[in-house]
Amino acid sequence: MSEGAAGGRPAHILAIDMGTGTAKAALVAADGRIAGTGSRPIETTHLPRGGAEQDPEQWWDAVTAAARQALESSGLAPERVVAVRCTTQWAVTVPVDEAGRALSPAISWMDTRGAPYVRELAGGPISIAGYDLRRLGRWLRLTGGAPVLSGVDGLSHVLYLKHERPEVYAAASALLEPMDYLNLRLTGRAAASFGTIYPYWLTDNRDPERVRYDSVLVRWSGIDRAKLPELLPVDGLVGTLTGEAARRLGLRAGTRVLTGLSDAQAAAVGAGIVEEGHGYLSIGTTSWLSCLVAAKKTDLRHLIGTMPGGLPGQHMVVAEQGPAGRCLEFLRDSVLYDGAGGGGPAPPPDAFEHFDREAAGVPAGSGGLIFTPWLAGVGAPSEDARTRSAFLNQSLETTRAHYVRAVMEGVAYNARWLKGHVERFARCRFDRLAFIGGGALSPTWGQILADVLGCEIDQVAEPRFANAAGAALAGFAVLGEIAVKEIPAAVKTATTYAPDPAAAPVHDRQFEHFLRFYKRNRRVYRGLNSA
């Protein structure tokens, strides 16, 4: 194990995990133990026409405050922190000027305003599913995927800036993902990694250790090559902390800063997934199901692809579903309580603990109530930006507890819908899945997932900090302090949930109606949301 400079005591990595709603920080040792944590909230501004933005300056304030809180709670001396590593939400775009200042709010992964421009770029006279066949072939062959026509990826965001915020686009020196923006603030260097550049669809990803921009894809995009950041390996060094960044974090100037990771890349490591055949499920603000595969591949029909993983040479599955834990927050803040502070009853601070106990008291199937979790449209395995969320089959007997459990079951049904497609894609069967994210704090949700998915669910210890732990463990591997094969032993399981056979018939029936509702009502949603 790595040792710090203070009396031979174990060294730690400061891992910064900035999601959509919260910036977290953790001091992690090479054996996976977390010495201290901190967190701060992050706000999203929703705008007309599908806009969703965040303030990069608020990111910086939240990240540095969370890091100081983590350091103070750990009691560690700054010299025992040997590196800093950032993992964040992704498919989010921040334009910065030559001085590294953000020129506009960050465009969120939820933002769809770039959809008309990416559809124009992707389309052609001979097309399939909205993609020109010639362009689609190159995208699939080189990147492992293709631009998302609903406009929720980095390429779409840049096209939106170019067409509707031309003054911002013209002034931009670099177009960065959140983890790369934070690294710029930490070191003064604007750079992306082989993994973080993925949602721009401009790189040749066939060899995950030699990712580079493809001149043809860049030319098709119309994006100025000079505005694209330099690329570093996933196990690279961005630089060292500047004096100002060190002061804000409470660390030493000159502390190493490693290349950033997306939350999905860090989560895989934090779930102990370092070889093929093992999968994990994350339920945080969003949800996804992932594993490692031997080579780059794509299932465009079901919105499943691969991207470079969090460790060198890896290809990991990308299968993002959209809002999950956010659905429970929506129920709390917009339906049951007044989370916006508009004068109604505010949610209690322990609302989620109450929800968990209430949902546990409702039988499987929520009394026939079904929730569809598509608040921002349908992601994998069926891209559909216009379909929305609903509660089905409410009655006079429906209680708050039924609503809460139905939300949990609806997210689980969505994961079940995806699970079979990922298994076919990866050519394996998941008899068990590691479970991480804030949703993994709920014993009720863990059991629901086991019952709905029909497999054992291993709740990872400290699930809310799995991304941070993964970023740090991968960082220790980068520094040569641990071997990759040692990572799974550092990831502890807190609880394992086994399927209840008695619940299977109920969930089979509910799931069948869940899918039937989606297929039969797509036309209705298109009509309602065509604008």
Coordinates of C-alpha atoms in Angstrom, one line a residue:
M1 CA 0.0 0.0 0.0
S2 CA 1.1 3.5 -0.7
E3 CA 2.5 5.5 2.2
G4 CA 2.3 9.2 2.7
A5 CA 5.1 11.4 3.8
A6 CA 3.8 11.7 7.4
G7 CA 5.4 9.0 9.4
G8 CA 4.7 6.2 7.0
R9 CA 1.0 6.3 7.4
P10 CA -1.3 5.2 4.5
A11 CA -1.7 7.7 1.6
H12 CA -5.1 8.7 0.3
I13 CA -6.5 10.1 -2.9
L14 CA -9.0 13.0 -2.8
A15 CA -11.8 11.8 -5.2
I16 CA -14.3 14.4 -6.3
D17 CA -17.6 13.0 -7.5
M18 CA -19.9 15.6 -9.1
G19 CA -23.2 14.3 -10.2
T20 CA -26.3 16.2 -11.5
G21 CA -27.6 17.1 -8.1
T22 CA -24.8 16.8 -5.6
A23 CA -21.0 17.4 -5.5
K24 CA -19.4 14.8 -3.2
A25 CA -15.8 14.3 -2.1
A26 CA -14.1 11.4 -0.3
L27 CA -10.6 10.7 1.0
V28 CA -10.0 7.1 -0.1
A29 CA -7.1 4.7 0.8
A30 CA -5.7 2.0 -1.5
D31 CA -7.6 -0.7 0.4
G32 CA -10.9 1.1 -0.4
R33 CA -11.5 2.5 3.1
I34 CA -13.0 6.0 3.1
A35 CA -11.5 8.3 5.8
G36 CA -13.7 11.3 5.3
T37 CA -16.5 12.6 3.1
G38 CA -18.3 15.9 2.2
S39 CA -21.1 17.0 -0.1
R40 CA -22.8 20.1 -1.4
P41 CA -26.0 20.5 -3.5
I42 CA -26.0 21.6 -7.2
E43 CA -28.9 23.3 -8.9
T44 CA -30.3 22.8 -12.4
T45 CA -32.2 25.5 -14.3
H46 CA -34.8 24.2 -16.7
L47 CA -35.6 26.5 -19.7
P48 CA -38.1 26.5 -22.6
R49 CA -37.6 24.2 -25.6
G50 CA -36.0 21.5 -23.5
G51 CA -33.2 23.6 -22.0
A52 CA -31.3 22.5 -18.9
E53 CA -28.3 24.3 -17.6
Q54 CA -26.0 24.5 -14.6
D55 CA -23.6 27.1 -13.3
P56 CA -19.9 26.1 -13.6
E57 CA -19.0 28.6 -10.9
Q58 CA -21.4 26.9 -8.5
W59 CA -19.8 23.6 -9.4
W60 CA -16.4 25.0 -8.4
D61 CA -17.7 26.4 -5.1
A62 CA -19.6 23.1 -4.3
V63 CA -16.6 20.9 -5.2
T64 CA -14.1 22.9 -3.2
A65 CA -16.4 23.1 -0.2
A66 CA -17.1 19.4 -0.3
A67 CA -13.4 18.6 -0.5
R68 CA -12.6 20.8 2.5
Q69 CA -15.4 19.1 4.5
A70 CA -14.0 15.7 3.5
L71 CA -10.5 16.7 4.6
E72 CA -11.7 18.1 7.9
S73 CA -13.8 15.1 8.7
S74 CA -11.0 12.7 7.9
G75 CA -8.4 14.4 10.2
L76 CA -5.8 13.7 7.5
A77 CA -2.8 16.0 7.1
P78 CA -2.6 17.5 3.6
E79 CA 0.7 15.7 2.9
R80 CA -1.1 12.4 3.1
V81 CA -3.1 13.2 0.0
V82 CA -1.0 12.0 -2.9
A83 CA -3.4 12.8 -5.8
V84 CA -6.7 14.3 -6.8
R85 CA -9.1 12.7 -9.2
C86 CA -12.4 13.9 -10.6
T87 CA -15.4 11.9 -11.8
T88 CA -18.5 13.7 -12.9
Q89 CA -21.8 13.6 -14.8
W90 CA -21.1 13.5 -18.6
A91 CA -22.5 14.6 -21.9
V92 CA -22.4 18.1 -20.4
T93 CA -20.7 20.9 -22.3
V94 CA -18.8 23.9 -20.8
P95 CA -17.3 26.5 -23.3
V96 CA -14.3 28.3 -21.8
D97 CA -12.1 31.2 -23.0
E98 CA -8.3 31.3 -23.2
A99 CA -8.1 32.3 -19.5
G100 CA -10.2 29.2 -18.5
R101 CA -13.3 31.1 -17.6
A102 CA -16.7 29.6 -18.4
L103 CA -18.4 31.7 -21.2
S104 CA -21.9 30.5 -20.5
P105 CA -23.8 28.1 -18.2
A106 CA -23.0 24.4 -18.7
I107 CA -25.4 22.6 -21.0
S108 CA -26.7 19.6 -19.2
W109 CA -27.2 16.0 -20.4
M110 CA -30.9 16.7 -20.1
D111 CA -30.8 19.6 -22.6
T112 CA -32.4 18.8 -26.0
R113 CA -32.2 22.1 -27.7
G114 CA -29.5 20.8 -30.1
A115 CA -31.7 18.1 -31.5
P116 CA -32.7 19.9 -34.8
Y117 CA -29.0 20.5 -35.6
V118 CA -27.8 17.0 -34.8
R119 CA -30.7 15.5 -36.9
E120 CA -29.7 17.7 -39.8
L121 CA -26.0 16.6 -39.4
A122 CA -26.9 12.9 -39.1
G123 CA -29.5 12.7 -41.8
G124 CA -29.1 12.2 -45.6
P125 CA -30.9 11.2 -48.8
I126 CA -30.4 7.5 -48.0
S127 CA -31.0 7.0 -44.4
I128 CA -32.1 4.5 -41.8
A129 CA -33.7 5.5 -38.5
G130 CA -32.8 9.1 -39.2
Y131 CA -29.1 8.4 -40.0
D132 CA -27.3 8.8 -43.4
L133 CA -26.0 5.3 -44.1
R134 CA -22.5 6.5 -45.1
R135 CA -22.1 8.6 -42.0
L136 CA -23.7 6.0 -39.7
G137 CA -21.2 3.4 -40.9
R138 CA -18.2 5.6 -40.1
W139 CA -19.6 6.6 -36.7
L140 CA -20.3 3.0 -35.7
R141 CA -16.9 1.7 -37.0
L142 CA -14.8 4.3 -35.3
T143 CA -16.7 5.6 -32.2
G144 CA -18.8 2.6 -31.2
G145 CA -22.0 4.6 -31.4
A146 CA -23.6 7.5 -33.1
P147 CA -25.0 11.0 -32.2
V148 CA -28.2 10.8 -30.1
L149 CA -31.0 12.3 -32.2
S150 CA -32.8 13.6 -29.2
G151 CA -30.0 16.1 -28.7
V152 CA -28.7 15.0 -25.3
D153 CA -25.0 14.5 -26.0
G154 CA -21.9 16.7 -26.3
L155 CA -22.0 17.1 -30.0
S156 CA -25.6 18.3 -30.0
H157 CA -24.8 20.8 -27.3
V158 CA -21.9 22.3 -29.3
L159 CA -24.1 22.5 -32.4
Y160 CA -26.7 24.4 -30.3
L161 CA -24.0 26.8 -29.2
K162 CA -22.7 27.3 -32.8
H163 CA -26.2 28.0 -34.2
E164 CA -28.0 29.8 -31.4
R165 CA -25.2 31.2 -29.2
P166 CA -22.6 32.1 -32.0
E167 CA -20.9 34.7 -29.8
V168 CA -20.2 32.1 -27.1
Y169 CA -19.0 29.6 -29.7
A170 CA -16.7 32.1 -31.4
A171 CA -15.1 33.2 -28.1
A172 CA -14.6 29.6 -26.9
S173 CA -11.0 28.4 -26.7
A174 CA -12.1 24.9 -25.6
L175 CA -15.2 22.9 -25.2
L176 CA -15.0 20.7 -22.1
E177 CA -16.9 18.0 -20.2
P178 CA -17.4 18.7 -16.4
M179 CA -14.5 16.6 -15.1
D180 CA -12.2 18.2 -17.6
Y181 CA -13.4 21.7 -16.7
L182 CA -12.7 20.9 -13.0
N183 CA -9.3 19.7 -13.9
L184 CA -8.7 23.0 -15.7
R185 CA -9.6 24.8 -12.6
L186 CA -7.3 22.6 -10.6
T187 CA -4.3 22.7 -12.8
G188 CA -4.7 25.4 -15.5
R189 CA -4.6 22.8 -18.3
A190 CA -7.5 22.3 -20.7
A191 CA -7.4 18.6 -21.6
A192 CA -9.8 15.7 -22.1
S193 CA -9.1 11.9 -21.7
F194 CA -9.7 9.1 -24.1
G195 CA -12.8 8.3 -22.1
T196 CA -14.3 11.8 -21.4
I197 CA -14.3 12.9 -25.1
Y198 CA -16.6 10.0 -26.0
P199 CA -20.0 11.9 -26.2
Y200 CA -18.8 14.1 -28.9
W201 CA -18.6 11.3 -31.5
L202 CA -15.4 12.7 -33.1
T203 CA -12.8 10.1 -32.1
D204 CA -11.5 6.8 -33.3
N205 CA -12.1 4.5 -30.3
R206 CA -11.2 1.2 -31.8
D207 CA -8.1 0.9 -29.6
P208 CA -9.0 2.3 -26.2
E209 CA -5.3 3.0 -25.5
R210 CA -4.8 5.1 -28.7
V211 CA -7.9 7.2 -29.0
R212 CA -7.6 10.2 -31.4
Y213 CA -9.7 12.7 -33.3
D214 CA -10.8 11.6 -36.7
S215 CA -10.4 14.3 -39.3
V216 CA -13.5 13.2 -41.3
L217 CA -15.8 13.1 -38.3
V218 CA -14.5 16.5 -37.2
R219 CA -15.1 17.9 -40.7
W220 CA -18.6 16.5 -40.8
S221 CA -19.5 18.1 -37.5
G222 CA -18.5 21.6 -38.6
I223 CA -16.7 22.1 -35.2
D224 CA -13.4 24.0 -35.3
R225 CA -10.7 21.5 -34.5
A226 CA -8.8 24.2 -32.5
K227 CA -11.7 24.3 -30.0
L228 CA -11.4 20.6 -29.2
P229 CA -9.1 19.8 -26.1
E230 CA -6.0 17.8 -26.3
L231 CA -6.5 14.1 -25.5
L232 CA -4.7 12.2 -22.6
P233 CA -4.8 8.5 -21.7
V234 CA -7.3 7.4 -19.0
D235 CA -4.3 6.7 -16.8
G236 CA -2.7 10.0 -17.5
L237 CA -1.5 13.0 -15.4
V238 CA -3.2 16.3 -16.2
G239 CA -0.8 18.3 -14.0
T240 CA -0.5 19.5 -10.4
L241 CA -2.6 21.7 -8.2
T242 CA -2.0 25.4 -8.6
G243 CA -1.5 27.5 -5.5
E244 CA -5.0 28.9 -5.7
A245 CA -6.7 25.5 -6.2
A246 CA -4.6 24.1 -3.3
R247 CA -5.7 26.9 -1.1
R248 CA -9.4 26.3 -2.0
L249 CA -9.1 22.5 -1.4
G250 CA -6.9 22.7 1.7
L251 CA -4.2 20.7 0.1
R252 CA -0.5 21.2 -0.9
A253 CA 0.3 23.0 -4.1
G254 CA 2.0 20.5 -6.5
T255 CA -0.3 17.6 -5.6
R256 CA -0.9 15.5 -8.7
V257 CA -4.1 15.7 -10.6
L258 CA -5.0 12.6 -12.6
T259 CA -7.2 12.5 -15.8
G260 CA -10.9 12.6 -15.1
L261 CA -13.5 9.9 -15.5
S262 CA -17.2 9.9 -16.3
D263 CA -19.4 8.7 -13.5
A264 CA -20.1 5.5 -15.4
Q265 CA -16.4 4.7 -15.8
A266 CA -15.7 5.4 -12.1
A267 CA -18.8 3.5 -11.0
A268 CA -17.7 0.3 -12.8
V269 CA -14.4 0.3 -10.8
G270 CA -16.3 1.3 -7.6
A271 CA -18.6 -1.7 -8.1
G272 CA -15.6 -4.0 -8.3
I273 CA -16.0 -4.7 -12.1
V274 CA -12.6 -5.2 -13.6
E275 CA -13.2 -8.2 -15.9
E276 CA -15.9 -9.5 -18.3
G277 CA -18.9 -11.4 -17.1
H278 CA -19.7 -9.2 -14.1
G279 CA -22.3 -6.4 -14.2
Y280 CA -23.5 -3.6 -12.0
L281 CA -26.6 -1.4 -11.7
S282 CA -26.5 2.2 -10.6
I283 CA -29.5 4.1 -9.3
G284 CA -28.6 7.7 -8.6
T285 CA -30.2 10.7 -10.2
T286 CA -30.2 8.5 -13.3
S287 CA -29.8 4.8 -13.8
W288 CA -27.7 2.5 -16.0
L289 CA -26.7 -1.1 -16.3
S290 CA -23.1 -1.9 -17.4
C291 CA -20.3 -4.4 -17.7
L292 CA -17.1 -4.9 -19.6
V293 CA -16.8 -6.5 -23.0
A294 CA -13.9 -7.7 -25.1
A295 CA -14.1 -5.2 -28.0
K296 CA -15.9 -2.1 -29.2
K297 CA -19.4 -2.9 -30.5
T298 CA -22.8 -1.2 -30.9
D299 CA -26.5 -2.0 -30.8
L300 CA -27.8 1.2 -32.2
R301 CA -31.4 0.0 -32.3
H302 CA -31.4 -0.3 -28.5
L303 CA -29.1 2.6 -27.7
I304 CA -26.4 0.3 -26.3
G305 CA -22.7 0.8 -27.2
T306 CA -19.3 0.8 -25.7
M307 CA -16.8 3.4 -24.6
P308 CA -13.3 3.3 -23.2
G309 CA -13.4 2.2 -19.6
G310 CA -11.9 3.7 -16.5
L311 CA -8.8 1.5 -16.7
P312 CA -6.4 1.2 -19.7
G313 CA -7.5 -1.2 -22.5
Q314 CA -11.1 -1.6 -21.3
H315 CA -14.3 -1.4 -23.3
M316 CA -17.3 -0.8 -21.1
V317 CA -21.0 -1.0 -22.0
V318 CA -23.0 2.3 -22.2
A319 CA -26.7 1.8 -21.5
E320 CA -28.1 5.0 -19.9
Q321 CA -31.8 5.0 -19.0
G322 CA -32.4 8.5 -17.7
P323 CA -34.1 9.7 -14.4
A324 CA -34.3 7.1 -11.6
G325 CA -33.7 8.5 -8.2
R326 CA -34.8 11.8 -9.7
C327 CA -38.2 10.2 -10.0
L328 CA -38.4 9.8 -6.3
E329 CA -37.2 13.3 -5.7
F330 CA -39.9 14.5 -8.1
L331 CA -42.6 12.6 -6.2
R332 CA -41.3 14.2 -3.0
D333 CA -40.9 17.8 -4.2
S334 CA -43.6 18.2 -6.9
V335 CA -46.4 15.9 -5.8
L336 CA -46.4 15.0 -2.1
Y337 CA -44.6 18.2 -0.8
D338 CA -43.6 21.6 -1.9
G339 CA -39.9 21.2 -2.5
A340 CA -39.7 24.5 -4.4
G341 CA -40.5 26.6 -1.4
G342 CA -43.7 28.0 -2.8
G343 CA -45.5 28.2 0.5
G344 CA -46.8 24.7 0.7
P345 CA -45.6 22.0 3.2
A346 CA -41.9 21.4 2.9
P347 CA -40.6 17.9 2.6
P348 CA -39.2 16.5 5.9
P349 CA -35.4 16.1 6.0
D350 CA -35.9 12.3 6.5
A351 CA -38.5 11.9 3.7
F352 CA -36.6 9.2 1.9
E353 CA -36.3 7.1 5.1
H354 CA -40.1 7.5 5.6
F355 CA -40.7 6.5 2.0
D356 CA -38.6 3.4 2.4
R357 CA -40.5 2.2 5.4
E358 CA -43.9 3.0 3.8
A359 CA -43.0 1.2 0.5
A360 CA -41.8 -1.9 2.5
G361 CA -45.3 -2.2 3.9
V362 CA -47.0 -2.4 0.5
P363 CA -47.2 -5.8 -1.2
A364 CA -45.4 -6.5 -4.5
G365 CA -47.2 -4.9 -7.4
S366 CA -48.2 -1.7 -5.5
G367 CA -51.9 -2.7 -5.6
G368 CA -51.8 -2.7 -9.4
L369 CA -50.4 0.8 -9.6
I370 CA -47.7 1.2 -12.3
F371 CA -45.3 4.1 -12.7
T372 CA -43.4 4.8 -15.9
P373 CA -40.1 6.7 -15.0
W374 CA -39.7 8.6 -18.3
L375 CA -39.7 12.2 -16.9
A376 CA -37.2 13.2 -19.6
G377 CA -38.1 10.7 -22.3
V378 CA -37.1 7.1 -22.8
G379 CA -33.4 6.2 -23.0
A380 CA -32.0 2.7 -23.6
P381 CA -33.3 0.3 -24.8
S382 CA -35.6 2.5 -26.9
E383 CA -34.7 6.1 -27.5
D384 CA -37.8 8.2 -27.4
A385 CA -37.5 11.9 -26.4
R386 CA -41.3 12.6 -26.5
T387 CA -42.7 9.9 -24.3
R388 CA -43.3 11.0 -20.7
S389 CA -44.0 9.7 -17.2
A390 CA -47.3 8.5 -15.8
F391 CA -49.0 6.8 -12.9
L392 CA -51.4 4.1 -14.2
N393 CA -54.4 2.5 -12.6
Q394 CA -54.9 4.8 -9.6
S395 CA -58.0 4.1 -7.5
L396 CA -59.6 5.4 -4.3
E397 CA -57.5 2.8 -2.4
T398 CA -54.2 4.3 -3.6
T399 CA -52.1 5.7 -0.8
R400 CA -48.9 7.6 -0.6
A401 CA -47.1 4.4 0.2
H402 CA -48.5 2.9 -3.1
Y403 CA -47.1 5.9 -5.0
V404 CA -43.7 5.5 -3.5
R405 CA -43.4 1.8 -4.1
A406 CA -44.8 2.2 -7.6
V407 CA -41.9 4.6 -8.4
M408 CA -39.4 2.1 -7.1
E409 CA -41.0 -0.7 -9.0
G410 CA -41.2 1.4 -12.2
V411 CA -37.5 2.1 -12.1
A412 CA -36.9 -1.6 -11.6
Y413 CA -39.2 -2.5 -14.5
N414 CA -37.2 -0.1 -16.7
A415 CA -34.0 -1.9 -15.6
R416 CA -35.6 -5.3 -16.4
W417 CA -36.4 -4.0 -19.8
L418 CA -32.8 -3.1 -20.4
K419 CA -31.2 -6.2 -18.7
G420 CA -32.1 -8.7 -21.4
H421 CA -30.7 -6.4 -24.1
V422 CA -27.4 -5.9 -22.2
E423 CA -27.0 -9.6 -21.6
R424 CA -27.5 -10.3 -25.3
F425 CA -25.1 -7.5 -26.2
A426 CA -22.4 -8.7 -23.8
R427 CA -23.1 -12.4 -24.4
C428 CA -23.4 -13.2 -20.7
R429 CA -26.1 -13.8 -18.1
F430 CA -26.2 -11.7 -14.9
D431 CA -27.1 -14.1 -12.0
R432 CA -26.1 -11.3 -9.7
L433 CA -25.5 -7.5 -10.0
A434 CA -23.6 -5.1 -7.9
F435 CA -25.8 -2.2 -6.7
I436 CA -24.5 1.3 -6.2
G437 CA -25.7 4.9 -6.1
G438 CA -28.0 6.7 -3.6
G439 CA -30.8 4.3 -4.4
A440 CA -28.7 1.4 -3.0
L441 CA -29.2 3.0 0.5
S442 CA -32.8 1.7 0.3
P443 CA -33.3 -1.9 1.5
T444 CA -36.7 -1.9 0.0
W445 CA -35.4 -0.9 -3.4
G446 CA -32.7 -3.6 -3.2
Q447 CA -35.3 -6.3 -2.6
I448 CA -37.6 -4.9 -5.3
L449 CA -34.7 -5.1 -7.8
A450 CA -33.9 -8.7 -6.8
D451 CA -37.5 -9.7 -7.2
V452 CA -38.1 -7.8 -10.5
L453 CA -34.7 -8.7 -12.2
G454 CA -34.7 -12.3 -10.9
C455 CA -31.1 -12.2 -9.8
E456 CA -29.1 -11.6 -6.6
I457 CA -28.4 -7.9 -5.8
D458 CA -25.2 -7.1 -4.0
Q459 CA -25.5 -3.7 -2.3
V460 CA -21.9 -2.3 -2.2
A461 CA -20.8 -0.8 1.1
E462 CA -20.9 3.1 1.0
P463 CA -23.0 3.0 -2.2
R464 CA -23.3 6.8 -2.4
F465 CA -19.5 7.1 -2.6
A466 CA -18.9 4.2 -5.0
N467 CA -18.0 6.6 -7.9
A468 CA -15.5 8.4 -5.7
A469 CA -14.1 5.1 -4.5
G470 CA -13.8 3.8 -8.0
A471 CA -12.0 7.0 -9.2
A472 CA -9.6 6.6 -6.3
L473 CA -8.9 2.9 -6.7
A474 CA -8.3 3.3 -10.4
G475 CA -6.0 6.2 -9.4
F476 CA -4.0 4.0 -7.1
A477 CA -3.7 1.5 -10.0
V478 CA -2.5 4.4 -12.2
L479 CA 0.2 5.3 -9.6
G480 CA 1.3 1.7 -9.4
E481 CA 0.3 1.3 -5.8
I482 CA -2.2 -1.6 -6.4
A483 CA -2.7 -4.1 -9.2
V484 CA -6.0 -4.0 -11.1
K485 CA -6.8 -7.6 -10.0
E486 CA -6.7 -6.4 -6.3
I487 CA -9.5 -3.9 -6.8
P488 CA -12.5 -6.3 -6.3
A489 CA -11.2 -7.2 -2.9
A490 CA -11.3 -3.6 -1.9
V491 CA -15.0 -3.3 -2.8
K492 CA -17.0 -4.7 0.1
T493 CA -20.6 -6.0 -0.1
A494 CA -22.9 -4.7 2.7
T495 CA -26.0 -6.8 2.0
T496 CA -27.1 -9.3 -0.6
Y497 CA -30.8 -9.5 -1.7
A498 CA -32.1 -12.7 -3.1
P499 CA -35.3 -12.9 -5.3
D500 CA -38.5 -13.9 -3.6
P501 CA -40.2 -16.5 -5.8
A502 CA -43.7 -15.5 -4.5
A503 CA -43.2 -12.0 -6.0
A504 CA -42.3 -13.2 -9.5
P505 CA -45.8 -13.8 -10.9
V506 CA -47.0 -10.3 -9.7
H507 CA -44.0 -8.6 -11.3
D508 CA -44.2 -10.6 -14.5
R509 CA -47.8 -9.4 -14.9
Q510 CA -47.0 -5.7 -14.0
F511 CA -43.9 -5.7 -16.3
E512 CA -46.0 -7.0 -19.2
H513 CA -48.4 -4.1 -18.8
F514 CA -45.5 -1.7 -18.3
L515 CA -44.2 -2.5 -21.8
R516 CA -47.6 -2.7 -23.4
F517 CA -48.5 0.8 -22.2
Y518 CA -45.3 2.2 -23.7
K519 CA -45.8 0.5 -27.1
R520 CA -49.5 1.5 -27.3
N521 CA -49.1 5.1 -26.2
R522 CA -46.1 6.4 -28.1
R523 CA -48.3 7.9 -30.7
V524 CA -50.3 9.8 -28.0
Y525 CA -47.1 11.2 -26.5
R526 CA -45.9 12.3 -29.9
G527 CA -49.0 14.2 -30.4
L528 CA -48.9 15.8 -27.0
N529 CA -45.2 16.7 -27.1
S530 CA -44.6 17.3 -30.8
A531 CA -43.8 21.0 -30.2

